[in-house]
Amino acid sequence: MGSYITKRLMLSIPLILIISFVTFAFIHLSPMDPAEVVLHSQGIPTITDELLAQTRAKLGMDQPFLTRYLNWVASCLQLDFGDSYITGKPVWSMLGPAFLHTVKLTLVSSFAIVALSVVLGVVCALNAGKWVDKSVRGVSFFLTSMPSYWLAALLIWYFSVKLDLLPTSGMESYKSYILPVVVITISYAGIYFRIIRSSMLSNMNEDYVLYARACGLPEKRITMHILRNSLQVAISVFCMAIPIILGSTVVVENIFAWPGLGTLSVKSILSRDFPIIQAYVLVLAVAFILFNTVSDIINAALKPQIRDGF
Amino acid sequence: MTRNMGFLLKTFMVSIVLLVGCSNGDTEKTKSADTGKEIVYATSKDINDMNPHFYSGSMPAQGMVYESLVENTEEGIKPSLAESWEVSEDGKVYTFHLRKNVTFHDGELFNAEAVKQNIEAVQSNASKHSWIKLSTKIVACNVLDEYTVELVLSEPYYPTLVELSMTRPYVFISPKNFVNGGTKDGVSGYNGTGPYKLTEHKVDQYAVFEANENYWGGAPRVKKITAKVLPAGETTFLALQKGEVNFVFTDDRGANSLDVEAMNQFVESGEHQMIRSQPMNTGIVVANSSKSESAVHEKAVREAFWHAIDRETISKQIFDGTEQVAYTLFSSNVNYANVELQKRGYDLEKAKKILEEAGWVIGSAGEFRTKNGKPLAMKLYYDVNSSTQKTQAELIQNTVKRIGVQLEIIGEESSSIANRRSTGDYDLLFNQTWGLAYDPQSTIAAFTSKSSYYHTTRGIAQAEELYRKIEEVMVSTNEEHRKSLYADILTIVHNEAVFIPITNGRVTILAPKNLQGISFKQTQFELPFERMYFE
C-alpha cells in the first residue's frame, strides 16, 4: 500500500510540471502584450512607448521564454506566484483568502451533497420502481436541469426579499451559507444520488445479499451491508466532486457576491491579470490531482486488485 | 473499513464546523440600510487600491476621501484646499494660498510642505501620468511659507487649474502614509482631507466610509456610507428590494447595474427617486480612418454610416428617453464646443446617395454594395458588459443593412476593446468622451495619443494640420485664438466623420425618497455625498 501511494504521488509531479508549462505557454501565446495589459489595468489613460518599455523590463519580458518559465517555476516552488498586474499585491495574498472562502463553501456543499445523495439514493433504491422513487427522480431531474443563476435568483427573491429570512448576498454570517449551499447541492445531488441508487440496486442482486437473507439476517442489517458496499463505489466519485465544485462556483459566487475563487478568476480573466490566472489554474490542477490520487488510494484500499495491478 | 470511514466522516464534519466558524460573526451588517441614516450603495467592483496617485481605485470612493487644490464647478474653477491663487504674467507660475486649519484624517496638518511632497510624489512617477499634460509641464513646486505654495511650469499651459481639479492624480494624502518617501511603491494608509474617511475595507465584500467630523467644510450629515460589492445586476435588484442597499448610480465606466425599466419600477413603488445629471459625455462610435484595407478608411463610407444611425430610436427605445440624441462629438455645454457644425441626421436616402457617388454599387449578386469587387463590410466592436451597447449595435446593424452595408457586430471585454483601440485593430468601436471635466482638452489631446485615438485620426486628409493645431491649442494663452483653434479642430474631425456621436450620456442615481441634497459634480466619476442628507 505504501509503495502504491508513493508511486501515485511521484506520478503527479511530472503531471503538475506539464500543466504548469501549458498554462504558462498558453498565456504567453496570447496576442496581448503583458506590459500593455498592466498599464491598461492600472487605468492609465494614455500609454507612451517609453512607459511600455519600462514596464516590459520591470516584468522581465525582455528575457527569453524558457528563462521566464524556469524563473516562474522556481518562485512558485517557494509559494511566490508573483505580483498581480492590477493591484501590485502578491498573488498569494489575493488568491489565499479567496481560496479559503471557496473551500468553505465547497466543503459545506459537499457535505450537504453527500448527505442528501445518500438519503435519496437509499430511499429510491429500496423503493425502486414505486411512486417515491419515480417522483424523487422526476423532481431531481427538473431541479438539476434548472440553470443555477435562475434558481439562485428565485431563492433570493423568495427567502430573502419575500420572507426576509436570509441575506441576499455577501458572507457575513452562517446564514449567508444557506442559499449558495442549497443552489450548489441541488445542482449536484441530483447526479450523485443516481450513482448511489444504481450501485445499491446492482448490489441488491449480489450473492452475499441472498446468503445474508438465507441466514436470516434482519433486513436493516442487510441494507447497511448493501449501503456500505455501494458507498465504496461512490466515494471516489465524491472525492472528484470536491475539485469540480471548487472550480465551478463562478456563477453562484457571482450571484451571491461571494468573494471566492470564482469571482477572483473571472475578474482576473476579464482584466487579463495573468499572474493570478496562472496561479489559479495551477492551484486547481493541484487540487484535481490531489483528490484524484486520494480517490485512487481509497479505491486501492478497498479493492486490493487495483494496487496489485499497478 | 467502516471505522475508518466513520473517522473520515467525523474529521470532515469537524473541519467544516471549524471553517465556517472562522467567518466573522458580524450579523447582517448591511441590514440597517433602510433605517434612513446611512447610504449603502451597490458597486460591481471592489474599491480596490485607494492610493490617490494610482489609477486602479474606484473614483467615487477616492472622491470622498481625497481633495484637490481647486474644484471644477458649473461656474468655473472654485477654491477647494486652496483659498485663492494668482497666475504670473507669463502664465508659468501659479501661487496658491492654502486653506488654514485643515488636517488629514490621521491628524497631520495640511500645509505647503504636504502639498509639495504630494506633487513631488506624483512627478516622481511622471511616466504614469503623461496623459495629463500638466505632469509634463511642472518644473518645481516651492514652499513660500507655511500656507503658500507655488507651482512652476516649463511653459504656459491653460488647462492647469482644470487638470489640478481632477479626481486624480493631483490630490493629497497624508505624507505619513508615504512609503519610501513617495507613493509610487504604495502607501501605508489612506488618509486624505476629504469629507469621508475609509474606516473598514473587506476586499471584494464591502468598504465603510465614515463622516470626517473635522471636515473644513462642516461635518457631512450622512454619517456613514458603505460600498457593497454586488457583481451581478440581478442581486443588486433583489438587494435593493430587500433594503440591503439603498443607492445605485452609474459607475465610472458609464455602465448602470440596473436598466432603465428596473429603475422605473423602484420609482413607481414610491420609496425611491431617480435623479439624472446634465449631459456628462457623449456615447460615440469611433471609426478607424487609418485602416487602409477597410472600407472605413473612406470618408464617404463613414459619412453614410453616420446618416444610417437612427439616434431617435436609440434614445427613445433603448434608453427610454433618458439619454438625448447627440449630433456632435461634444454637447454644446462643454467649454469651447459651442461650434456651428453641419448636422447629419438619420437619412437613409442620403446615405445611399453618398455611397453611390463614391462608387459603392449594389451589384446583381446580392444585397450588399461592392466597389471594384470589394464588398462593403465592416466590423463593429462593443463592450459585452454594457447592457445597452449590444442593443444599439444590433439596431445599427439592421439599419446599415438597408443601405447595403454588411456590419458584423462583436462583443468583447472593455480591456480588449481598449487594446484594439491602441493597436488600430478595428473598423468601428463603441466609446465615450471622457466627461465634462476632461472635455474637450483631455479627449482632444488623446486624438494624437497612440493608446487612444491616434489610429482614428491618422488616416484623415488633414491629419498633420489637426495634430499641429492640437499641439498649439494646449499652450495657447490667448482665449480668442484658443477658441478659434478648438473650432478648427472640431470642424476637421466632424467633417471627416471619424467620431460618430450617438447620444449624450448622463449619470443616473437611484436613491431613497427621503434623501435630499442630491447633486452632481462636473465629472461623471464622483458624487458629492457630503451635500446629501436624510429628511
mmCIF file with all atom_site columns, N, CA, C and O in Angstrom, chain A residues 142-176:
data_model
loop_
_atom_site.group_PDB
_atom_site.id
_atom_site.type_symbol
_atom_site.label_atom_id
_atom_site.label_alt_id
_atom_site.label_comp_id
_atom_site.label_asym_id
_atom_site.label_entity_id
_atom_site.label_seq_id
_atom_site.pdbx_PDB_ins_code
_atom_site.Cartn_x
_atom_site.Cartn_y
_atom_site.Cartn_z
_atom_site.occupancy
_atom_site.B_iso_or_equiv
_atom_site.pdbx_formal_charge
_atom_site.auth_seq_id
_atom_site.auth_comp_id
_atom_site.auth_asym_id
_atom_site.auth_atom_id
_atom_site.pdbx_PDB_model_num
ATOM 1   N N  . PHE A 1 142 ? -35.817 17.660 -12.755 1.00 0.00 ? 142 PHE A N  1
ATOM 2   C CA . PHE A 1 142 ? -36.315 19.011 -13.022 1.00 0.00 ? 142 PHE A CA 1
ATOM 3   C C  . PHE A 1 142 ? -35.397 20.067 -12.395 1.00 0.00 ? 142 PHE A C  1
ATOM 4   O O  . PHE A 1 142 ? -34.989 21.031 -13.031 1.00 0.00 ? 142 PHE A O  1
ATOM 5   N N  . LEU A 1 143 ? -35.029 19.838 -11.120 1.00 0.00 ? 143 LEU A N  1
ATOM 6   C CA . LEU A 1 143 ? -34.204 20.822 -10.413 1.00 0.00 ? 143 LEU A CA 1
ATOM 7   C C  . LEU A 1 143 ? -32.786 20.895 -10.974 1.00 0.00 ? 143 LEU A C  1
ATOM 8   O O  . LEU A 1 143 ? -32.218 21.979 -11.109 1.00 0.00 ? 143 LEU A O  1
ATOM 9   N N  . THR A 1 144 ? -32.227 19.717 -11.301 1.00 0.00 ? 144 THR A N  1
ATOM 10  C CA . THR A 1 144 ? -30.852 19.707 -11.808 1.00 0.00 ? 144 THR A CA 1
ATOM 11  C C  . THR A 1 144 ? -30.756 20.412 -13.145 1.00 0.00 ? 144 THR A C  1
ATOM 12  O O  . THR A 1 144 ? -29.745 21.037 -13.456 1.00 0.00 ? 144 THR A O  1
ATOM 13  N N  . SER A 1 145 ? -31.814 20.328 -13.928 1.00 0.00 ? 145 SER A N  1
ATOM 14  C CA . SER A 1 145 ? -31.718 20.954 -15.251 1.00 0.00 ? 145 SER A CA 1
ATOM 15  C C  . SER A 1 145 ? -31.976 22.467 -15.199 1.00 0.00 ? 145 SER A C  1
ATOM 16  O O  . SER A 1 145 ? -31.844 23.144 -16.206 1.00 0.00 ? 145 SER A O  1
ATOM 17  N N  . MET A 1 146 ? -32.343 22.967 -14.026 1.00 0.00 ? 146 MET A N  1
ATOM 18  C CA . MET A 1 146 ? -32.545 24.424 -13.915 1.00 0.00 ? 146 MET A CA 1
ATOM 19  C C  . MET A 1 146 ? -31.190 25.123 -13.903 1.00 0.00 ? 146 MET A C  1
ATOM 20  O O  . MET A 1 146 ? -30.291 24.722 -13.178 1.00 0.00 ? 146 MET A O  1
ATOM 21  N N  . PRO A 1 147 ? -31.036 26.198 -14.665 1.00 0.00 ? 147 PRO A N  1
ATOM 22  C CA . PRO A 1 147 ? -29.755 26.908 -14.593 1.00 0.00 ? 147 PRO A CA 1
ATOM 23  C C  . PRO A 1 147 ? -29.559 27.487 -13.182 1.00 0.00 ? 147 PRO A C  1
ATOM 24  O O  . PRO A 1 147 ? -30.512 28.011 -12.600 1.00 0.00 ? 147 PRO A O  1
ATOM 25  N N  . SER A 1 148 ? -28.331 27.389 -12.664 1.00 0.00 ? 148 SER A N  1
ATOM 26  C CA . SER A 1 148 ? -28.173 27.748 -11.257 1.00 0.00 ? 148 SER A CA 1
ATOM 27  C C  . SER A 1 148 ? -28.394 29.246 -11.004 1.00 0.00 ? 148 SER A C  1
ATOM 28  O O  . SER A 1 148 ? -28.836 29.631 -9.938  1.00 0.00 ? 148 SER A O  1
ATOM 29  N N  . TYR A 1 149 ? -28.093 30.105 -12.003 1.00 0.00 ? 149 TYR A N  1
ATOM 30  C CA . TYR A 1 149 ? -28.299 31.534 -11.745 1.00 0.00 ? 149 TYR A CA 1
ATOM 31  C C  . TYR A 1 149 ? -29.780 31.853 -11.588 1.00 0.00 ? 149 TYR A C  1
ATOM 32  O O  . TYR A 1 149 ? -30.188 32.694 -10.806 1.00 0.00 ? 149 TYR A O  1
ATOM 33  N N  . TRP A 1 150 ? -30.605 31.083 -12.313 1.00 0.00 ? 150 TRP A N  1
ATOM 34  C CA . TRP A 1 150 ? -32.043 31.319 -12.241 1.00 0.00 ? 150 TRP A CA 1
ATOM 35  C C  . TRP A 1 150 ? -32.590 30.815 -10.905 1.00 0.00 ? 150 TRP A C  1
ATOM 36  O O  . TRP A 1 150 ? -33.344 31.498 -10.220 1.00 0.00 ? 150 TRP A O  1
ATOM 37  N N  . LEU A 1 151 ? -32.152 29.616 -10.561 1.00 0.00 ? 151 LEU A N  1
ATOM 38  C CA . LEU A 1 151 ? -32.562 29.026 -9.281  1.00 0.00 ? 151 LEU A CA 1
ATOM 39  C C  . LEU A 1 151 ? -32.141 29.957 -8.139  1.00 0.00 ? 151 LEU A C  1
ATOM 40  O O  . LEU A 1 151 ? -32.917 30.231 -7.212  1.00 0.00 ? 151 LEU A O  1
ATOM 41  N N  . ALA A 1 152 ? -30.900 30.478 -8.236  1.00 0.00 ? 152 ALA A N  1
ATOM 42  C CA . ALA A 1 152 ? -30.394 31.364 -7.193  1.00 0.00 ? 152 ALA A CA 1
ATOM 43  C C  . ALA A 1 152 ? -31.267 32.612 -7.079  1.00 0.00 ? 152 ALA A C  1
ATOM 44  O O  . ALA A 1 152 ? -31.659 33.003 -5.976  1.00 0.00 ? 152 ALA A O  1
ATOM 45  N N  . ALA A 1 153 ? -31.585 33.205 -8.223  1.00 0.00 ? 153 ALA A N  1
ATOM 46  C CA . ALA A 1 153 ? -32.400 34.428 -8.197  1.00 0.00 ? 153 ALA A CA 1
ATOM 47  C C  . ALA A 1 153 ? -33.772 34.144 -7.577  1.00 0.00 ? 153 ALA A C  1
ATOM 48  O O  . ALA A 1 153 ? -34.277 34.932 -6.769  1.00 0.00 ? 153 ALA A O  1
ATOM 49  N N  . LEU A 1 154 ? -34.353 32.991 -7.938  1.00 0.00 ? 154 LEU A N  1
ATOM 50  C CA . LEU A 1 154 ? -35.668 32.624 -7.382  1.00 0.00 ? 154 LEU A CA 1
ATOM 51  C C  . LEU A 1 154 ? -35.598 32.471 -5.861  1.00 0.00 ? 154 LEU A C  1
ATOM 52  O O  . LEU A 1 154 ? -36.455 32.967 -5.122  1.00 0.00 ? 154 LEU A O  1
ATOM 53  N N  . LEU A 1 155 ? -34.546 31.765 -5.403  1.00 0.00 ? 155 LEU A N  1
ATOM 54  C CA . LEU A 1 155 ? -34.406 31.518 -3.967  1.00 0.00 ? 155 LEU A CA 1
ATOM 55  C C  . LEU A 1 155 ? -34.184 32.831 -3.206  1.00 0.00 ? 155 LEU A C  1
ATOM 56  O O  . LEU A 1 155 ? -34.758 33.044 -2.143  1.00 0.00 ? 155 LEU A O  1
ATOM 57  N N  . ILE A 1 156 ? -33.338 33.712 -3.772  1.00 0.00 ? 156 ILE A N  1
ATOM 58  C CA . ILE A 1 156 ? -33.101 35.006 -3.107  1.00 0.00 ? 156 ILE A CA 1
ATOM 59  C C  . ILE A 1 156 ? -34.417 35.769 -3.015  1.00 0.00 ? 156 ILE A C  1
ATOM 60  O O  . ILE A 1 156 ? -34.774 36.322 -1.977  1.00 0.00 ? 156 ILE A O  1
ATOM 61  N N  . TRP A 1 157 ? -35.133 35.766 -4.130  1.00 0.00 ? 157 TRP A N  1
ATOM 62  C CA . TRP A 1 157 ? -36.388 36.528 -4.151  1.00 0.00 ? 157 TRP A CA 1
ATOM 63  C C  . TRP A 1 157 ? -37.342 36.002 -3.069  1.00 0.00 ? 157 TRP A C  1
ATOM 64  O O  . TRP A 1 157 ? -37.918 36.779 -2.315  1.00 0.00 ? 157 TRP A O  1
ATOM 65  N N  . TYR A 1 158 ? -37.461 34.671 -2.972  1.00 0.00 ? 158 TYR A N  1
ATOM 66  C CA . TYR A 1 158 ? -38.442 34.117 -2.043  1.00 0.00 ? 158 TYR A CA 1
ATOM 67  C C  . TYR A 1 158 ? -37.974 34.198 -0.588  1.00 0.00 ? 158 TYR A C  1
ATOM 68  O O  . TYR A 1 158 ? -38.671 34.718 0.276   1.00 0.00 ? 158 TYR A O  1
ATOM 69  N N  . PHE A 1 159 ? -36.769 33.720 -0.322  1.00 0.00 ? 159 PHE A N  1
ATOM 70  C CA . PHE A 1 159 ? -36.334 33.627 1.080   1.00 0.00 ? 159 PHE A CA 1
ATOM 71  C C  . PHE A 1 159 ? -35.773 34.938 1.636   1.00 0.00 ? 159 PHE A C  1
ATOM 72  O O  . PHE A 1 159 ? -35.856 35.177 2.827   1.00 0.00 ? 159 PHE A O  1
ATOM 73  N N  . SER A 1 160 ? -35.182 35.767 0.748   1.00 0.00 ? 160 SER A N  1
ATOM 74  C CA . SER A 1 160 ? -34.589 36.996 1.271   1.00 0.00 ? 160 SER A CA 1
ATOM 75  C C  . SER A 1 160 ? -35.539 38.174 1.167   1.00 0.00 ? 160 SER A C  1
ATOM 76  O O  . SER A 1 160 ? -35.764 38.891 2.129   1.00 0.00 ? 160 SER A O  1
ATOM 77  N N  . VAL A 1 161 ? -36.105 38.359 -0.027  1.00 0.00 ? 161 VAL A N  1
ATOM 78  C CA . VAL A 1 161 ? -36.937 39.544 -0.223  1.00 0.00 ? 161 VAL A CA 1
ATOM 79  C C  . VAL A 1 161 ? -38.337 39.323 0.346   1.00 0.00 ? 161 VAL A C  1
ATOM 80  O O  . VAL A 1 161 ? -38.813 40.095 1.165   1.00 0.00 ? 161 VAL A O  1
ATOM 81  N N  . LYS A 1 162 ? -38.963 38.219 -0.046  1.00 0.00 ? 162 LYS A N  1
ATOM 82  C CA . LYS A 1 162 ? -40.357 37.985 0.322   1.00 0.00 ? 162 LYS A CA 1
ATOM 83  C C  . LYS A 1 162 ? -40.481 37.620 1.813   1.00 0.00 ? 162 LYS A C  1
ATOM 84  O O  . LYS A 1 162 ? -41.242 38.238 2.542   1.00 0.00 ? 162 LYS A O  1
ATOM 85  N N  . LEU A 1 163 ? -39.746 36.594 2.233   1.00 0.00 ? 163 LEU A N  1
ATOM 86  C CA . LEU A 1 163 ? -39.889 36.141 3.621   1.00 0.00 ? 163 LEU A CA 1
ATOM 87  C C  . LEU A 1 163 ? -38.946 36.878 4.580   1.00 0.00 ? 163 LEU A C  1
ATOM 88  O O  . LEU A 1 163 ? -39.095 36.780 5.796   1.00 0.00 ? 163 LEU A O  1
ATOM 89  N N  . ASP A 1 164 ? -37.940 37.559 4.034   1.00 0.00 ? 164 ASP A N  1
ATOM 90  C CA . ASP A 1 164 ? -36.990 38.315 4.844   1.00 0.00 ? 164 ASP A CA 1
ATOM 91  C C  . ASP A 1 164 ? -36.292 37.450 5.900   1.00 0.00 ? 164 ASP A C  1
ATOM 92  O O  . ASP A 1 164 ? -36.095 37.858 7.035   1.00 0.00 ? 164 ASP A O  1
ATOM 93  N N  . LEU A 1 165 ? -35.930 36.226 5.498   1.00 0.00 ? 165 LEU A N  1
ATOM 94  C CA . LEU A 1 165 ? -35.290 35.308 6.452   1.00 0.00 ? 165 LEU A CA 1
ATOM 95  C C  . LEU A 1 165 ? -33.782 35.306 6.326   1.00 0.00 ? 165 LEU A C  1
ATOM 96  O O  . LEU A 1 165 ? -33.062 35.146 7.304   1.00 0.00 ? 165 LEU A O  1
ATOM 97  N N  . LEU A 1 166 ? -33.290 35.468 5.101   1.00 0.00 ? 166 LEU A N  1
ATOM 98  C CA . LEU A 1 166 ? -31.854 35.300 4.860   1.00 0.00 ? 166 LEU A CA 1
ATOM 99  C C  . LEU A 1 166 ? -31.301 36.511 4.106   1.00 0.00 ? 166 LEU A C  1
ATOM 100 O O  . LEU A 1 166 ? -32.045 37.202 3.423   1.00 0.00 ? 166 LEU A O  1
ATOM 101 N N  . PRO A 1 167 ? -29.999 36.769 4.233   1.00 0.00 ? 167 PRO A N  1
ATOM 102 C CA . PRO A 1 167 ? -29.414 37.868 3.456   1.00 0.00 ? 167 PRO A CA 1
ATOM 103 C C  . PRO A 1 167 ? -29.375 37.519 1.969   1.00 0.00 ? 167 PRO A C  1
ATOM 104 O O  . PRO A 1 167 ? -29.269 36.336 1.617   1.00 0.00 ? 167 PRO A O  1
ATOM 105 N N  . THR A 1 168 ? -29.459 38.508 1.101   1.00 0.00 ? 168 THR A N  1
ATOM 106 C CA . THR A 1 168 ? -29.463 38.224 -0.339  1.00 0.00 ? 168 THR A CA 1
ATOM 107 C C  . THR A 1 168 ? -28.083 37.772 -0.802  1.00 0.00 ? 168 THR A C  1
ATOM 108 O O  . THR A 1 168 ? -27.961 36.982 -1.722  1.00 0.00 ? 168 THR A O  1
ATOM 109 N N  . SER A 1 169 ? -27.047 38.308 -0.180  1.00 0.00 ? 169 SER A N  1
ATOM 110 C CA . SER A 1 169 ? -25.709 38.022 -0.689  1.00 0.00 ? 169 SER A CA 1
ATOM 111 C C  . SER A 1 169 ? -24.694 38.346 0.394   1.00 0.00 ? 169 SER A C  1
ATOM 112 O O  . SER A 1 169 ? -25.051 38.762 1.477   1.00 0.00 ? 169 SER A O  1
ATOM 113 N N  . GLY A 1 170 ? -23.425 38.179 0.041   1.00 0.00 ? 170 GLY A N  1
ATOM 114 C CA . GLY A 1 170 ? -22.363 38.507 0.986   1.00 0.00 ? 170 GLY A CA 1
ATOM 115 C C  . GLY A 1 170 ? -21.955 37.290 1.794   1.00 0.00 ? 170 GLY A C  1
ATOM 116 O O  . GLY A 1 170 ? -22.419 36.178 1.546   1.00 0.00 ? 170 GLY A O  1
ATOM 117 N N  . MET A 1 171 ? -21.070 37.543 2.765   1.00 0.00 ? 171 MET A N  1
ATOM 118 C CA . MET A 1 171 ? -20.514 36.421 3.526   1.00 0.00 ? 171 MET A CA 1
ATOM 119 C C  . MET A 1 171 ? -20.417 36.854 4.979   1.00 0.00 ? 171 MET A C  1
ATOM 120 O O  . MET A 1 171 ? -19.360 36.841 5.570   1.00 0.00 ? 171 MET A O  1
ATOM 121 N N  . GLU A 1 172 ? -21.549 37.297 5.521   1.00 0.00 ? 172 GLU A N  1
ATOM 122 C CA . GLU A 1 172 ? -21.462 37.949 6.816   1.00 0.00 ? 172 GLU A CA 1
ATOM 123 C C  . GLU A 1 172 ? -21.708 37.047 8.010   1.00 0.00 ? 172 GLU A C  1
ATOM 124 O O  . GLU A 1 172 ? -21.195 37.278 9.086   1.00 0.00 ? 172 GLU A O  1
ATOM 125 N N  . SER A 1 173 ? -22.543 36.028 7.855   1.00 0.00 ? 173 SER A N  1
ATOM 126 C CA . SER A 1 173 ? -22.775 35.142 8.992   1.00 0.00 ? 173 SER A CA 1
ATOM 127 C C  . SER A 1 173 ? -23.076 33.752 8.460   1.00 0.00 ? 173 SER A C  1
ATOM 128 O O  . SER A 1 173 ? -23.082 33.543 7.254   1.00 0.00 ? 173 SER A O  1
ATOM 129 N N  . TYR A 1 174 ? -23.344 32.825 9.356   1.00 0.00 ? 174 TYR A N  1
ATOM 130 C CA . TYR A 1 174 ? -23.622 31.455 8.902   1.00 0.00 ? 174 TYR A CA 1
ATOM 131 C C  . TYR A 1 174 ? -24.857 31.414 8.008   1.00 0.00 ? 174 TYR A C  1
ATOM 132 O O  . TYR A 1 174 ? -24.992 30.562 7.146   1.00 0.00 ? 174 TYR A O  1
ATOM 133 N N  . LYS A 1 175 ? -25.739 32.399 8.177   1.00 0.00 ? 175 LYS A N  1
ATOM 134 C CA . LYS A 1 175 ? -26.955 32.445 7.360   1.00 0.00 ? 175 LYS A CA 1
ATOM 135 C C  . LYS A 1 175 ? -26.638 32.639 5.883   1.00 0.00 ? 175 LYS A C  1
ATOM 136 O O  . LYS A 1 175 ? -27.388 32.225 5.012   1.00 0.00 ? 175 LYS A O  1
ATOM 137 N N  . SER A 1 176 ? -25.497 33.313 5.648   1.00 0.00 ? 176 SER A N  1
ATOM 138 C CA . SER A 1 176 ? -25.109 33.590 4.259   1.00 0.00 ? 176 SER A CA 1
ATOM 139 C C  . SER A 1 176 ? -24.790 32.313 3.501   1.00 0.00 ? 176 SER A C  1
ATOM 140 O O  . SER A 1 176 ? -24.784 32.304 2.277   1.00 0.00 ? 176 SER A O  1
#
